[in-house]
PDB file of C-alpha atoms in Angstrom:
ATOM      1  CA  MET A   1     -67.889 -46.025-223.299  1.00 69.00           C
ATOM      2  CA  ILE A   2     -64.963 -48.443-223.308  1.00 73.00           C
ATOM      3  CA  GLN A   3     -65.692 -49.226-226.975  1.00 68.00           C
ATOM      4  CA  ARG A   4     -65.243 -45.538-227.773  1.00 69.00           C
ATOM      5  CA  LEU A   5     -61.954 -45.432-225.850  1.00 69.00           C
ATOM      6  CA  ALA A   6     -60.724 -48.531-227.639  1.00 67.00           C
ATOM      7  CA  GLY A   7     -60.857 -46.833-230.997  1.00 64.00           C
ATOM      8  CA  GLY A   8     -64.410 -45.841-231.592  1.00 61.00           C
ATOM      9  CA  ASP A   9     -67.549 -47.468-232.804  1.00 59.00           C
ATOM     10  CA  PRO A  10     -67.506 -47.406-236.615  1.00 54.00           C
ATOM     11  CA  GLU A  11     -71.298 -46.983-236.552  1.00 60.00           C
ATOM     12  CA  ASP A  12     -71.057 -43.817-234.437  1.00 58.00           C
ATOM     13  CA  ASP A  13     -70.106 -40.628-236.289  1.00 51.00           C
ATOM     14  CA  GLN A  14     -69.642 -38.848-232.934  1.00 56.00           C
ATOM     15  CA  SER A  15     -66.870 -41.271-231.973  1.00 61.00           C
ATOM     16  CA  ARG A  16     -63.465 -39.760-231.198  1.00 65.00           C
ATOM     17  CA  ARG A  17     -60.229 -41.665-230.888  1.00 71.00           C
ATOM     18  CA  SER A  18     -58.263 -41.049-227.709  1.00 72.00           C
ATOM     19  CA  ASN A  19     -54.494 -40.948-227.923  1.00 90.00           C
ATOM     20  CA  GLU A  20     -53.725 -41.056-224.219  1.00 96.00           C
ATOM     21  CA  ILE A  21     -55.516 -42.463-221.205  1.00 97.00           C
ATOM     22  CA  TYR A  22     -54.113 -41.694-217.763  1.00 98.00           C
ATOM     23  CA  VAL A  23     -55.009 -43.978-214.857  1.00 98.00           C
ATOM     24  CA  VAL A  24     -54.180 -42.359-211.509  1.00 98.00           C
ATOM     25  CA  GLY A  25     -54.436 -44.103-208.117  1.00 98.00           C
ATOM     26  CA  HIS A  26     -54.985 -42.378-204.756  1.00 98.00           C
ATOM     27  CA  THR A  27     -55.619 -43.261-201.103  1.00 98.00           C
ATOM     28  CA  ASP A  28     -56.902 -41.475-198.037  1.00 98.00           C
ATOM     29  CA  LEU A  29     -54.579 -40.318-195.239  1.00 98.00           C
ATOM     30  CA  VAL A  30     -54.958 -43.379-193.005  1.00 98.00           C
ATOM     31  CA  GLY A  31     -51.875 -45.571-192.585  1.00 98.00           C
ATOM     32  CA  LYS A  32     -48.218 -45.376-193.482  1.00 98.00           C
ATOM     33  CA  GLU A  33     -46.998 -43.649-196.628  1.00 97.00           C
ATOM     34  CA  ALA A  34     -45.255 -46.738-198.017  1.00 98.00           C
ATOM     35  CA  TYR A  35     -48.389 -48.864-197.634  1.00 98.00           C
ATOM     36  CA  ASN A  36     -50.578 -46.204-199.269  1.00 98.00           C
ATOM     37  CA  THR A  37     -48.169 -45.747-202.162  1.00 98.00           C
ATOM     38  CA  GLY A  38     -48.367 -49.482-202.857  1.00 98.00           C
ATOM     39  CA  LEU A  39     -52.146 -49.483-202.445  1.00 98.00           C
ATOM     40  CA  SER A  40     -52.623 -46.618-204.878  1.00 98.00           C
ATOM     41  CA  SER A  41     -50.361 -48.432-207.354  1.00 98.00           C
ATOM     42  CA  ARG A  42     -52.404 -51.637-207.044  1.00 98.00           C
ATOM     43  CA  ARG A  43     -55.650 -49.704-207.527  1.00 98.00           C
ATOM     44  CA  ALA A  44     -54.407 -47.922-210.633  1.00 98.00           C
ATOM     45  CA  ASN A  45     -52.950 -51.081-212.167  1.00 98.00           C
ATOM     46  CA  HIS A  46     -56.166 -53.007-211.487  1.00 98.00           C
ATOM     47  CA  VAL A  47     -58.146 -50.421-213.461  1.00 98.00           C
ATOM     48  CA  ARG A  48     -55.468 -50.436-216.188  1.00 98.00           C
ATOM     49  CA  ASN A  49     -55.799 -54.217-216.483  1.00 98.00           C
ATOM     50  CA  LEU A  50     -59.599 -53.936-216.686  1.00 98.00           C
ATOM     51  CA  LEU A  51     -59.268 -51.442-219.528  1.00 97.00           C
ATOM     52  CA  VAL A  52     -56.792 -53.671-221.386  1.00 98.00           C
ATOM     53  CA  SER A  53     -59.044 -56.707-220.945  1.00 97.00           C
ATOM     54  CA  ASN A  54     -61.842 -54.655-222.523  1.00 96.00           C
ATOM     55  CA  GLY A  55     -59.876 -53.796-225.648  1.00 96.00           C
ATOM     56  CA  ILE A  56     -57.861 -50.690-224.775  1.00 96.00           C
ATOM     57  CA  LYS A  57     -54.367 -50.874-226.262  1.00 96.00           C
ATOM     58  CA  PRO A  58     -51.721 -50.964-223.503  1.00 97.00           C
ATOM     59  CA  ASN A  59     -49.560 -48.401-225.299  1.00 97.00           C
ATOM     60  CA  LYS A  60     -52.337 -45.792-224.852  1.00 97.00           C
ATOM     61  CA  LEU A  61     -52.364 -46.214-221.065  1.00 98.00           C
ATOM     62  CA  PHE A  62     -50.207 -44.290-218.612  1.00 98.00           C
ATOM     63  CA  VAL A  63     -50.380 -45.319-214.955  1.00 98.00           C
ATOM     64  CA  SER A  64     -49.378 -43.152-212.029  1.00 98.00           C
ATOM     65  CA  PHE A  65     -50.098 -43.250-208.321  1.00 98.00           C
ATOM     66  CA  TYR A  66     -49.768 -40.780-205.487  1.00 98.00           C
ATOM     67  CA  GLY A  67     -50.683 -42.576-202.271  1.00 98.00           C
ATOM     68  CA  LYS A  68     -51.587 -39.958-199.671  1.00 98.00           C
ATOM     69  CA  ALA A  69     -50.114 -37.017-201.596  1.00 98.00           C
ATOM     70  CA  ARG A  70     -53.148 -35.673-203.493  1.00 98.00           C
ATOM     71  CA  PRO A  71     -56.357 -36.009-201.499  1.00 98.00           C
ATOM     72  CA  LEU A  72     -59.578 -34.893-203.155  1.00 98.00           C
ATOM     73  CA  VAL A  73     -60.975 -33.926-199.745  1.00 98.00           C
ATOM     74  CA  PRO A  74     -58.340 -32.485-197.379  1.00 97.00           C
ATOM     75  CA  THR A  75     -58.310 -34.119-193.944  1.00 98.00           C
ATOM     76  CA  GLN A  76     -55.923 -34.542-191.056  1.00 97.00           C
ATOM     77  CA  ASP A  77     -53.703 -37.639-190.963  1.00 97.00           C
ATOM     78  CA  GLU A  78     -55.458 -40.827-189.861  1.00 98.00           C
ATOM     79  CA  VAL A  79     -58.932 -39.484-190.710  1.00 98.00           C
ATOM     80  CA  PRO A  80     -60.720 -41.913-193.052  1.00 98.00           C
ATOM     81  CA  GLU A  81     -62.241 -40.275-196.128  1.00 98.00           C
ATOM     82  CA  PRO A  82     -63.792 -42.633-198.689  1.00 98.00           C
ATOM     83  CA  ARG A  83     -63.784 -39.986-201.453  1.00 98.00           C
ATOM     84  CA  ASN A  84     -59.977 -39.937-201.328  1.00 98.00           C
ATOM     85  CA  ARG A  85     -59.811 -43.699-202.049  1.00 98.00           C
ATOM     86  CA  ARG A  86     -60.136 -43.541-205.786  1.00 98.00           C
ATOM     87  CA  VAL A  87     -58.762 -44.100-209.261  1.00 98.00           C
ATOM     88  CA  GLU A  88     -59.124 -41.326-211.788  1.00 98.00           C
ATOM     89  CA  VAL A  89     -59.264 -42.098-215.515  1.00 98.00           C
ATOM     90  CA  ILE A  90     -58.336 -39.101-217.642  1.00 97.00           C
ATOM     91  CA  VAL A  91     -58.879 -39.352-221.402  1.00 95.00           C
ATOM     92  CA  ARG A  92     -57.062 -36.978-223.748  1.00 93.00           C
TER      93      ARG A  92
END
């Protein structure tokens, strides 16, 4: 999969080059906003660095992070929800 993102496998006719890859970090609603913003940034940048170390060109990657702002599963504040602790990778 990463090989295909990095520019395609020349042996694979189904390969498609991706122009943009978005890496988006999130957290659950536990803790302070400032901490969660930093945590979501660290998560997203960690995944970005993994992609770069596996051959993805840095200029194709766009990192953003939202902290507590965009939960996948809505909960009340201070309710732990593991599905909200995530990094999304969107390939366009």
